[in-house]
Short mmCIF file of C-alpha atoms in Angstrom, two decimals:
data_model
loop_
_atom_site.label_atom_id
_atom_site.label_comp_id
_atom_site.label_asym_id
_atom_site.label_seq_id
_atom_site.Cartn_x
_atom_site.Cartn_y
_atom_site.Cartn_z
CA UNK A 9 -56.17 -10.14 -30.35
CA UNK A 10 -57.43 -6.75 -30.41
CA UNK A 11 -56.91 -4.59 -27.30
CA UNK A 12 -60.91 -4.23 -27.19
CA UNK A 13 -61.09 -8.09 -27.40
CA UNK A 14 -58.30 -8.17 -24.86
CA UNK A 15 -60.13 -5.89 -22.28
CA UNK A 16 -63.47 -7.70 -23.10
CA UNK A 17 -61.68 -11.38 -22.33
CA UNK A 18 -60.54 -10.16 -18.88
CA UNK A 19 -63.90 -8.81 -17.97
CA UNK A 20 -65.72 -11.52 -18.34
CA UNK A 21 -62.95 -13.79 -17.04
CA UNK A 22 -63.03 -11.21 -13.80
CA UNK A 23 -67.44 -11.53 -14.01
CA UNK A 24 -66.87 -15.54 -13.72
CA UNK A 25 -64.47 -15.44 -10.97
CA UNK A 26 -66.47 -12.96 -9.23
CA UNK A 27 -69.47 -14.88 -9.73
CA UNK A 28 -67.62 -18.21 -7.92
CA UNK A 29 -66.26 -15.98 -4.70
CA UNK A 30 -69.61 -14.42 -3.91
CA UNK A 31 -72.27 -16.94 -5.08
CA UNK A 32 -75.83 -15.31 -6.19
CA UNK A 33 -77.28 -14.06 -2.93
CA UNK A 34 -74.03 -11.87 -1.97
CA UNK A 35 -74.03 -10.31 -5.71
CA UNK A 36 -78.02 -9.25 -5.48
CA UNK A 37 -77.24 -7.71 -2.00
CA UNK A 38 -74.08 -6.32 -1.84
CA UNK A 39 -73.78 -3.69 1.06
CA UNK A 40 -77.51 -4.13 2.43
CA UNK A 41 -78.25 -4.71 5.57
CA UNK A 42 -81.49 -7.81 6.60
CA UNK A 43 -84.07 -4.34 6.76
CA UNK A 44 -82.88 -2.98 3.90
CA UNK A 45 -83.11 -5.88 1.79
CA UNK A 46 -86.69 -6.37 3.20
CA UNK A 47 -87.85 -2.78 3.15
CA UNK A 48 -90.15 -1.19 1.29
CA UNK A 49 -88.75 0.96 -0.97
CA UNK A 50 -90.04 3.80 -3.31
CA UNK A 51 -90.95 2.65 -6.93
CA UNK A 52 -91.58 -1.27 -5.45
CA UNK A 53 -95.19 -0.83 -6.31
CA UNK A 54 -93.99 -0.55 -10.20
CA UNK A 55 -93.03 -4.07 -10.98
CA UNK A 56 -95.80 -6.53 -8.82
CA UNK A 57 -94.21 -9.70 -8.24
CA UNK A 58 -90.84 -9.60 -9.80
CA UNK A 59 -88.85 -12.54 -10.56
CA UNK A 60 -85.61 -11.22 -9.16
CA UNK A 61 -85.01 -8.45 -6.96
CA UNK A 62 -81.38 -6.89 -6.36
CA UNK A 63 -80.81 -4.15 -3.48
CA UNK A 64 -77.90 -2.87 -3.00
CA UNK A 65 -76.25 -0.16 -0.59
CA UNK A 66 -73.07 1.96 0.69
CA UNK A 67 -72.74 4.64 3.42
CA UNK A 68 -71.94 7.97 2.48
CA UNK A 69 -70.55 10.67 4.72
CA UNK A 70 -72.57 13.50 3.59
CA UNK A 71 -75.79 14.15 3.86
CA UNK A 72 -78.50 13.37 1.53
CA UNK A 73 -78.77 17.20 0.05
CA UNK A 74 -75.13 16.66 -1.09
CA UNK A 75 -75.37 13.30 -2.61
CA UNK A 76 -78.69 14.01 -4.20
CA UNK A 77 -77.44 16.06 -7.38
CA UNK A 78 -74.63 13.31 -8.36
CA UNK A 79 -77.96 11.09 -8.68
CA UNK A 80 -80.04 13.40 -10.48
CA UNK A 81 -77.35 14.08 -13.01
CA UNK A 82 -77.00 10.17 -14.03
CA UNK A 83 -77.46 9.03 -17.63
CA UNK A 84 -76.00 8.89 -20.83
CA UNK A 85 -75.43 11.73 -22.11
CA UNK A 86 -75.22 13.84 -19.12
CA UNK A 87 -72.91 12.88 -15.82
CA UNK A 88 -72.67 9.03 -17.21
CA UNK A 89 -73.07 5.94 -14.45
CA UNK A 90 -69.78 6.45 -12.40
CA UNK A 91 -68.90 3.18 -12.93
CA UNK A 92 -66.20 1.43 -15.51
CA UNK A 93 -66.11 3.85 -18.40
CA UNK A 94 -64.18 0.76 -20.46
CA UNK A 95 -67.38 -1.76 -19.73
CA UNK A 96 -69.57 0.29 -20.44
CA UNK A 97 -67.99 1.26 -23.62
CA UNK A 98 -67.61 -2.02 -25.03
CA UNK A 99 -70.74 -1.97 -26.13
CA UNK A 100 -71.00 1.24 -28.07
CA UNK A 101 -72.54 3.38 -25.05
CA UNK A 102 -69.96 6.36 -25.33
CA UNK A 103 -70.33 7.17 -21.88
CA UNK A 104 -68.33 9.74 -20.08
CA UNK A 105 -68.54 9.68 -16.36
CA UNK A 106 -68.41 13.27 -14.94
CA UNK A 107 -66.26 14.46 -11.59
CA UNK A 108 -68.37 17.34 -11.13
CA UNK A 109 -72.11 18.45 -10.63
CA UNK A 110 -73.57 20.01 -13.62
CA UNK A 111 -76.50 22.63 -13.08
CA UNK A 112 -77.73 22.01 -16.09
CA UNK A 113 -78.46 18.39 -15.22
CA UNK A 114 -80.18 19.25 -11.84
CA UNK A 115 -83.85 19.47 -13.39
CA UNK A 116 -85.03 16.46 -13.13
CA UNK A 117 -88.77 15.69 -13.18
CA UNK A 118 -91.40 12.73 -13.45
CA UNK A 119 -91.84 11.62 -17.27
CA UNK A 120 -88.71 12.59 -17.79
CA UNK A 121 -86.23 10.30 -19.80
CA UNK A 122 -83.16 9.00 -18.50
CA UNK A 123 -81.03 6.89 -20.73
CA UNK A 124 -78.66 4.09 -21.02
CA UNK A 125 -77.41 4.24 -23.96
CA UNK A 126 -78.50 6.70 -26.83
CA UNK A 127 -81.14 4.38 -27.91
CA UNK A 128 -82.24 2.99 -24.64
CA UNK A 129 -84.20 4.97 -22.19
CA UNK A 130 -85.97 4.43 -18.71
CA UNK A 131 -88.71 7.48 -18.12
CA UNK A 132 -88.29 8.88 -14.47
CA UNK A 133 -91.16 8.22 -12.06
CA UNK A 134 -90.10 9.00 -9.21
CA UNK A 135 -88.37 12.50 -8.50
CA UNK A 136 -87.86 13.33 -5.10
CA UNK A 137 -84.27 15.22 -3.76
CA UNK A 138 -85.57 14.47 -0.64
CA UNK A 139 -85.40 10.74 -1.05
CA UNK A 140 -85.16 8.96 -4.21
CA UNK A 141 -85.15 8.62 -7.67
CA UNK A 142 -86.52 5.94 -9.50
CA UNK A 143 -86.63 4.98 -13.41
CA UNK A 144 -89.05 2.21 -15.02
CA UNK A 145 -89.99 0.75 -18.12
CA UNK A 146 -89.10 -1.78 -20.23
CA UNK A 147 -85.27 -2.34 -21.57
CA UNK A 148 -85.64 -2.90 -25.24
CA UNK A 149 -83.63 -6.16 -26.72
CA UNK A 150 -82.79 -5.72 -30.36
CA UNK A 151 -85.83 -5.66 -32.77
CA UNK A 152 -87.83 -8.15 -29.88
CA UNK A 153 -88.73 -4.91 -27.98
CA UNK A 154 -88.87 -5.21 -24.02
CA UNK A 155 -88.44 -8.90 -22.46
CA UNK A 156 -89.30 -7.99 -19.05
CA UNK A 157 -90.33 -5.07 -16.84
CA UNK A 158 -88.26 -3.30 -14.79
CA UNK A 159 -87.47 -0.44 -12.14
CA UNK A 160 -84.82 0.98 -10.73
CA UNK A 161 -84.66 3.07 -7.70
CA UNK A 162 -82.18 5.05 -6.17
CA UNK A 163 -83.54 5.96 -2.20
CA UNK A 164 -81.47 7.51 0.25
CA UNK A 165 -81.82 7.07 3.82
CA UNK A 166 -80.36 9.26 6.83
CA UNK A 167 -77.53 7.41 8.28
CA UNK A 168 -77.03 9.83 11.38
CA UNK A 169 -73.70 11.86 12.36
CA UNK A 170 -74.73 13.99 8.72
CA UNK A 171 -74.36 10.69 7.10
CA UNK A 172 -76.70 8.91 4.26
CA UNK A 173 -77.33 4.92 3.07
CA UNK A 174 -77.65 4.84 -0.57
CA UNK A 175 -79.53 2.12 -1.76
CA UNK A 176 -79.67 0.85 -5.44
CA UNK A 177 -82.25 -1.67 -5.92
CA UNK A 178 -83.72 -3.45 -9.52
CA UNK A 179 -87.09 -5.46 -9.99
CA UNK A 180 -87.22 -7.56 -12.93
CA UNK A 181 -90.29 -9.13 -14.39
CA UNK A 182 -89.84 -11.50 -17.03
CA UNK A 183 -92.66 -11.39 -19.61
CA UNK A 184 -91.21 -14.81 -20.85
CA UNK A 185 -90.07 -17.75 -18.88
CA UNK A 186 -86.98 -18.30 -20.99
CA UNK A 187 -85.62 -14.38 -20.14
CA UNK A 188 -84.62 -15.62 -17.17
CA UNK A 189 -81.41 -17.24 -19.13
CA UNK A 190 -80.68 -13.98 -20.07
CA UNK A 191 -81.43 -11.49 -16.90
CA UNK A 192 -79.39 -13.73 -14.71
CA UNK A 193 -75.81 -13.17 -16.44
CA UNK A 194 -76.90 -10.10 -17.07
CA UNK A 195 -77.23 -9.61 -13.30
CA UNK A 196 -74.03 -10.37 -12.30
CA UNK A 197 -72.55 -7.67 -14.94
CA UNK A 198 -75.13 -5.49 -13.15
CA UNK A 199 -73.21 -6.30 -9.55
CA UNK A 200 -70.06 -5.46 -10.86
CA UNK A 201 -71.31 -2.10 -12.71
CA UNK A 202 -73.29 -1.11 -9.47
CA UNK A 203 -70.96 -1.33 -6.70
CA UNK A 204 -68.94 0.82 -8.96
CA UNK A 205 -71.31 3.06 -9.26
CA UNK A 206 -72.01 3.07 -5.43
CA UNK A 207 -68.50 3.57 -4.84
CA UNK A 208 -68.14 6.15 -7.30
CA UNK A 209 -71.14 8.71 -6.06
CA UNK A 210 -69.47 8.22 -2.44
CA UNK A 211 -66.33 9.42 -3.18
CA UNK A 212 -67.51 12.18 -5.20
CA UNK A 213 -70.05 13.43 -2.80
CA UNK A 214 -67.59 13.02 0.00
CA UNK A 215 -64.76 15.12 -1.90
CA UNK A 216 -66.64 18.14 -3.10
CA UNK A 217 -70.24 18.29 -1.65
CA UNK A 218 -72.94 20.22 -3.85
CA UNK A 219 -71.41 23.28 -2.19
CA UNK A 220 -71.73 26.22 -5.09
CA UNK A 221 -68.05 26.87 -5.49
CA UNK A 222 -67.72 22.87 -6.60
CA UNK A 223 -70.63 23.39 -9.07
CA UNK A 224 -69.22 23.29 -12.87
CA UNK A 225 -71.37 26.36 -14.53
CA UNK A 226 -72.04 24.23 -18.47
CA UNK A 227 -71.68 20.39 -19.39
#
């Protein structure tokens, strides 16, 4: 067995196991609190009536102008997902995740592109340093183009004491009944890859600020 094949065993072994110890509802709201799971969040309006709805949420110890450009910099191609380089990987995405805030990955505007993978993209529309991000569109699936509609929204909330809640959350709507086979084990590779990612903007903001001295000057 190849090490790829090895690494790719043990990752799904880990997905099923973590699936079991959390059950469904504890993977779609990781780190949320009852309001945050129920509030209305920026980008909601995108996808009407989803099917399945995942918020998810960490406390960082900076404030929001200092977590702010380690989300605008996310995306393939730029600062990555800080999450697990090897998933991700796996599947061809070449991502890279970055330890340091880019300038040249700060402009960030609505109807811009942000993407996945080098063929997938979600367009940006929502922009705000302020408060959130938030990407939308549909995920294309092979040659069967998009199977559902989806957003993505990054808010962040002040947490008091100079502190900020980050909160991830997804709306899926299925444009078929049968994607929901497919969105549902998708979603728990989702939980894994998110609180990662959660993780990973906290300790980075919390290291090394946006201050201008921490500020890499190219890609």
């Amino acid at each position: 067995m190849t090490t790829r094949r090895r690494a790719l065993t043990v990752c799904l072994v880990a997905l099923v196991a973590t699936t079991a110890a959390f059950g469904r509802s504890k993977l779609l709201r990781w780190g949320a609190t009852d309001d945050e799971v129920g509030e209305h969040l920026p980008g909601d309006d995108l996808v009407a009536d989803p099917h399945l709805v995942a918020t998810r949420a960490i406390t960082i110890h900076r404030p929001a102008r200092d977590v702010w450009p380690w989300v605008a910099q996310l995306g393939h191609g730029k600062a990555g997902f800080y999450s697990y380089d090897v998933l991700e990987n796996l599947v061809g995405c070449h991502i890279h995740n970055a330890n340091r805030i880019v300038p040249a990955w700060q402009e960030i505007r609505v109807g811009d592109d942000v993407r996945l993978a080098p063929e997938v993209r979600l367009d940006v529309r929502i922009a705000d340093p302020s408060g959130a991000l938030v990407l939308g569109g549909g995920v294309p699936m092979g040659n069967a183009g998009p199977l559902f509609d989806f957003s993505w929204a990054f808010a962040l909330r002040d947490a008091g004491e100079g502190g900020t809640r980050l909160l991830i959350r997804e709306r899926y709507r299925y444009l078929h009944p049968w994607v929901r086979l497919m969105v549902e084990p998708v979603e728990v590779v989702s939980f894994v890859m998110t609180q990662k990612m959660l993780r990973g903007i906290r300790d980075r903001a919390e290291a090394t600020g946006s201050s201008p001295q921490n500020a890499a000057t190219s890609p």
